[in-house]
CSV table of C-alpha atoms in Angstrom, one decimal:
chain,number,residue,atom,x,y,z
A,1,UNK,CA,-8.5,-25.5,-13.2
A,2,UNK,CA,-9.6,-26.9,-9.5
A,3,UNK,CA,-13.0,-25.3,-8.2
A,4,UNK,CA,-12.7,-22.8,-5.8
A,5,UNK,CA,-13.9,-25.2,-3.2
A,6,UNK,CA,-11.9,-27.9,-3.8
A,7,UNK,CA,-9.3,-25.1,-3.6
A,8,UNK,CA,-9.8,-24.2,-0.3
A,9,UNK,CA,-10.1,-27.5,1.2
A,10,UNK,CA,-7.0,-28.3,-0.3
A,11,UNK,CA,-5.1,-25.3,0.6
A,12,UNK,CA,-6.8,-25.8,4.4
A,13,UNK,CA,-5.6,-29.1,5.2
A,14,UNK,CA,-2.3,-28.6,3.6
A,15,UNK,CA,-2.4,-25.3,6.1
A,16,UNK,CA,-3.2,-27.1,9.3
A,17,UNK,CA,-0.8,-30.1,8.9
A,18,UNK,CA,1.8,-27.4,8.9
A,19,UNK,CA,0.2,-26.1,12.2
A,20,UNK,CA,-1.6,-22.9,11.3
A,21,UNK,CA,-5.1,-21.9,12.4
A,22,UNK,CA,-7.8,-20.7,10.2
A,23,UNK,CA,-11.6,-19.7,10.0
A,24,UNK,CA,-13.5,-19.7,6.6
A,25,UNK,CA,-16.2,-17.2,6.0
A,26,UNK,CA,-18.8,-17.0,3.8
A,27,UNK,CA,-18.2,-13.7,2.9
A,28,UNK,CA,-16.2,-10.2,3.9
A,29,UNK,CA,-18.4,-8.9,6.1
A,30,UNK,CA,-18.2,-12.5,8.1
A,31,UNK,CA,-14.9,-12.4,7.9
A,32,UNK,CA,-14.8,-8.8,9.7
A,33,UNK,CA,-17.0,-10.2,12.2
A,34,UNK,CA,-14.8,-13.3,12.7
A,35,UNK,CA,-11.6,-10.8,12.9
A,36,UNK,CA,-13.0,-8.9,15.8
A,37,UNK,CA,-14.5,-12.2,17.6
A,38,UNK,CA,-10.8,-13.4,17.6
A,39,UNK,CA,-9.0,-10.7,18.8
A,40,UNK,CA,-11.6,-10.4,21.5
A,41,UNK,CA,-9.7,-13.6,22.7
A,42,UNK,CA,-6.3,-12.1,22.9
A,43,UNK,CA,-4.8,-9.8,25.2
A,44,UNK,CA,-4.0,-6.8,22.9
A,45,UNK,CA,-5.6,-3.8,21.9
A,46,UNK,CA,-2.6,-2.9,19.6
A,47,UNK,CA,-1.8,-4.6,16.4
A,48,UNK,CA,1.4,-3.9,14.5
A,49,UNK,CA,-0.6,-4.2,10.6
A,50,UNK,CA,-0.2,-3.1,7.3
A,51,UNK,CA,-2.0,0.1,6.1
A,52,UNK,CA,-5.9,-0.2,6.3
A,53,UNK,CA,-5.7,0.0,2.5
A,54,UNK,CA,-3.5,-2.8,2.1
A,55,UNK,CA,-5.7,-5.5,4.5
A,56,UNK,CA,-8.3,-6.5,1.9
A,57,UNK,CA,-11.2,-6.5,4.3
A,58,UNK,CA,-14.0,-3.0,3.3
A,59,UNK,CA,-14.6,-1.2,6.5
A,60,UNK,CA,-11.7,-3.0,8.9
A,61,UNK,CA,-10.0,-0.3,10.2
A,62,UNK,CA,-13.2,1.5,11.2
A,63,UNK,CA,-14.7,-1.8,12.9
A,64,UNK,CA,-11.1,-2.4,14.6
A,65,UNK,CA,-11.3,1.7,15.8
A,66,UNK,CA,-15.0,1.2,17.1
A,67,UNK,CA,-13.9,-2.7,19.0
A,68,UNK,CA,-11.2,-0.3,20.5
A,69,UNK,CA,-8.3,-1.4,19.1
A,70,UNK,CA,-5.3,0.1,16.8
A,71,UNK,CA,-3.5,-0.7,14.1
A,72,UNK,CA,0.2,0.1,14.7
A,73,UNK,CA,2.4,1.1,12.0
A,74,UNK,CA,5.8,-0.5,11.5
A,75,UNK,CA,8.8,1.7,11.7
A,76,UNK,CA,11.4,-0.3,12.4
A,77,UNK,CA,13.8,1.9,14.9
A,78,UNK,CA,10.7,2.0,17.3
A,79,UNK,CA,9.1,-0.9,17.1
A,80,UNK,CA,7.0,-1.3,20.7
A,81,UNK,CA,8.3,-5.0,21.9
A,82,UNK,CA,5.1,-5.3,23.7
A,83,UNK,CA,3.1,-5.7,20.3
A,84,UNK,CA,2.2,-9.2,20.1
A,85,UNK,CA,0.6,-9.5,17.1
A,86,UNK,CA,0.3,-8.3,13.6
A,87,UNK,CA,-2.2,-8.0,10.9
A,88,UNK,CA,-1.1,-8.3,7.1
A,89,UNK,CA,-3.4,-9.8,4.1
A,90,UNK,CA,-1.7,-12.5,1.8
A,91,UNK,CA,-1.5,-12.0,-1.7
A,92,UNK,CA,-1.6,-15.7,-2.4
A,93,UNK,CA,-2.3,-19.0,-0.7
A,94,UNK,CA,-1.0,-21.8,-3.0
A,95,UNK,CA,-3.0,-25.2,-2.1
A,96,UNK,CA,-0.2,-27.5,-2.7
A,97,UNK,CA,2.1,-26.5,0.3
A,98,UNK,CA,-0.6,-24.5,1.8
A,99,UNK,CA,1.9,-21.1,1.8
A,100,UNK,CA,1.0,-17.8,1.4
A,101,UNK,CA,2.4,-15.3,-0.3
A,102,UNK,CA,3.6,-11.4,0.8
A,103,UNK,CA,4.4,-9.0,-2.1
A,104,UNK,CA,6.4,-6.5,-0.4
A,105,UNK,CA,5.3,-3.0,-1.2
A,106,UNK,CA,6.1,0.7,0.0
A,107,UNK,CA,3.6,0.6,2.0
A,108,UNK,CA,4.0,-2.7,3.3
A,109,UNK,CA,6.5,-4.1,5.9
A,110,UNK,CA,6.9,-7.3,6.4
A,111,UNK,CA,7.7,-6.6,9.7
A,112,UNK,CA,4.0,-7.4,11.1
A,113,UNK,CA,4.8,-10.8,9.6
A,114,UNK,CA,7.7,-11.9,11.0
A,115,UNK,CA,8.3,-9.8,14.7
A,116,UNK,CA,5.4,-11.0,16.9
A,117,UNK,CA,4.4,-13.9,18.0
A,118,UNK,CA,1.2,-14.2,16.7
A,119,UNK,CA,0.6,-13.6,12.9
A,120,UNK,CA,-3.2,-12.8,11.8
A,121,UNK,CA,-3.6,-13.1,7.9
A,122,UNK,CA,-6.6,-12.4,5.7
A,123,UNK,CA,-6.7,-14.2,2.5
A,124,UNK,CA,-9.9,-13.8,0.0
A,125,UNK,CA,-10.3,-16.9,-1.7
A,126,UNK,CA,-9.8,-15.8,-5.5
A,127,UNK,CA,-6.3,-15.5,-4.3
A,128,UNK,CA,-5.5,-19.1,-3.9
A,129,UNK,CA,-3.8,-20.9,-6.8
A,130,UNK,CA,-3.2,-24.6,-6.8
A,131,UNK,CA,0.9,-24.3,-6.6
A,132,UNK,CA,4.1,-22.1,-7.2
A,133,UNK,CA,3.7,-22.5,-11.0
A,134,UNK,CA,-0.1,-21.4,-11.2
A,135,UNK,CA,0.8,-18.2,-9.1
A,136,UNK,CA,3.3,-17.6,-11.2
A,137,UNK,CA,1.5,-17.7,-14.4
A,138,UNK,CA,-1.3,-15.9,-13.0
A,139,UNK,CA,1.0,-12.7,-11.5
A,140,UNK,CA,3.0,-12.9,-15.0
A,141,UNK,CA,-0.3,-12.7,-17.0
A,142,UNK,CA,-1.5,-9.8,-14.6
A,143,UNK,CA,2.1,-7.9,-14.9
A,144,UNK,CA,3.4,-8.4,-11.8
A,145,UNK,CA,6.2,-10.4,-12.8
A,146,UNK,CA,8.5,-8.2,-10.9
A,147,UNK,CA,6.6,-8.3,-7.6
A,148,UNK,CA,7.9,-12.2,-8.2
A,149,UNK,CA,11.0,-11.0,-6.7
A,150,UNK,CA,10.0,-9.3,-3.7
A,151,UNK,CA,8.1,-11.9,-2.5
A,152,UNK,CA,8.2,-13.3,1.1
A,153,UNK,CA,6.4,-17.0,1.2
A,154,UNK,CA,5.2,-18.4,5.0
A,155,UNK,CA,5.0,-22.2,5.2
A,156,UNK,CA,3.7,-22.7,8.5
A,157,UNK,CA,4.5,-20.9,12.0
A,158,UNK,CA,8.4,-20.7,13.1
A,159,UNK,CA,9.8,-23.9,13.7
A,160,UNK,CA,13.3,-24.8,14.7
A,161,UNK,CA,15.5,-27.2,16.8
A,162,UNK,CA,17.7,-26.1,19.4
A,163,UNK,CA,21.4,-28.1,20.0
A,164,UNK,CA,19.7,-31.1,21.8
A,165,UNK,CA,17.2,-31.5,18.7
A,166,UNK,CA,14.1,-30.2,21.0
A,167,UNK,CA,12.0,-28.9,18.5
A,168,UNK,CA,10.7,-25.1,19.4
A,169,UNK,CA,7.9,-22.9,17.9
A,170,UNK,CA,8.6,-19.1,17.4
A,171,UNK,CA,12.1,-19.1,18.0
A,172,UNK,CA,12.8,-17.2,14.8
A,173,UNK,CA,9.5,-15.9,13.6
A,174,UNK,CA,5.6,-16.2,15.1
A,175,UNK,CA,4.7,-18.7,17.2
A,176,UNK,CA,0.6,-18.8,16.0
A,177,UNK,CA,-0.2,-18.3,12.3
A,178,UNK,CA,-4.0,-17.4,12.0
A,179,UNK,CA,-5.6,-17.1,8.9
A,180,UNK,CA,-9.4,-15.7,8.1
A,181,UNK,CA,-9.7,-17.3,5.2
A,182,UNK,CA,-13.3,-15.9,3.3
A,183,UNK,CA,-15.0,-16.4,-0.1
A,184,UNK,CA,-15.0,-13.0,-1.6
A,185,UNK,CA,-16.8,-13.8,-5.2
């Protein structure tokens, strides 16, 4: 098994050589801290975002709420086209491609991931595995074997070529991936 450390860096550089953005913090309440210093750079007040429940961050929807912005939930005959960014956590990061993982839930759209331009994602370190097989095992050892199948993996921001062969970012999908990546042990 690869330290948690070794890990991360792995699962970091793999992440940036796809072209996705990232801050590590020491811990969650960093990480909250980090969150709100970001979006203080864009020009949003609205995110379209999972349920607070489902982010994976204690006390984000109340520090979002106080910072003056809103978490927007999907519903996907009125979704605002002015939202230009969503908020989901990841379920896994697997160091090897540097991917993350979505289970889709109920409660959970994949809709924040995939509609605007700019994609935020939490990830809590324990949640990184070394590759495909490791997650795998470790969701068939927890039971969740059948979330296996309702699974939406993100390698790196959109990315296609028009006619000509001119490559183009968020074409199909975000433009900007940004991860808060933060050791939650």
């Amino acid at each position: 098994m690869t330290p948690a450390p070794a890990l991360a860096a792995r699962f970091l550089s793999a992440w940036q050589a796809l072209g996705g953005e990232f801050e590590y913090h020491a811990n969650p309440t960093a990480a909250r801290l980090g969150l709100l210093a970001y979006l203080g750079g864009l020009n949003t007040r609205a995110l379209l975002a999972w349920p607070p429940q489902e982010l994976c961050l204690p006390g984000l929807a109340e520090a979002l709420a106080a910072a003056g912005y809103t978490l927007v939930q999907p519903e996907r005959r009125h979704l605002d086209p002015d939202l230009s960014a969503g908020l989901t956590a990841a379920d896994a990061g697997l160091a090897e491609t540097g991917s993350l993982v979505l289970a889709q839930a109920l409660t959970r759209s994949w809709l924040p991931a995939l509609i605007p331009i700019r994609h935020i994602i939490l990830l809590p370190q324990s949640r990184l595995h070394a590759d495909l097989r490791a997650w795998r095992q470790a969701w068939q050892q927890e039971g969740r074997a059948q979330a296996l199948c309702h699974s939406l993996i993100i390698t790196g921001p959109s990315f296609s070529d028009d006619i000509e062969l001119h490559p183009h970012r968020g074409m199909f999908g975000p433009r900007h991936l940004h991860l808060v990546l933060f050791d939650d042990g």
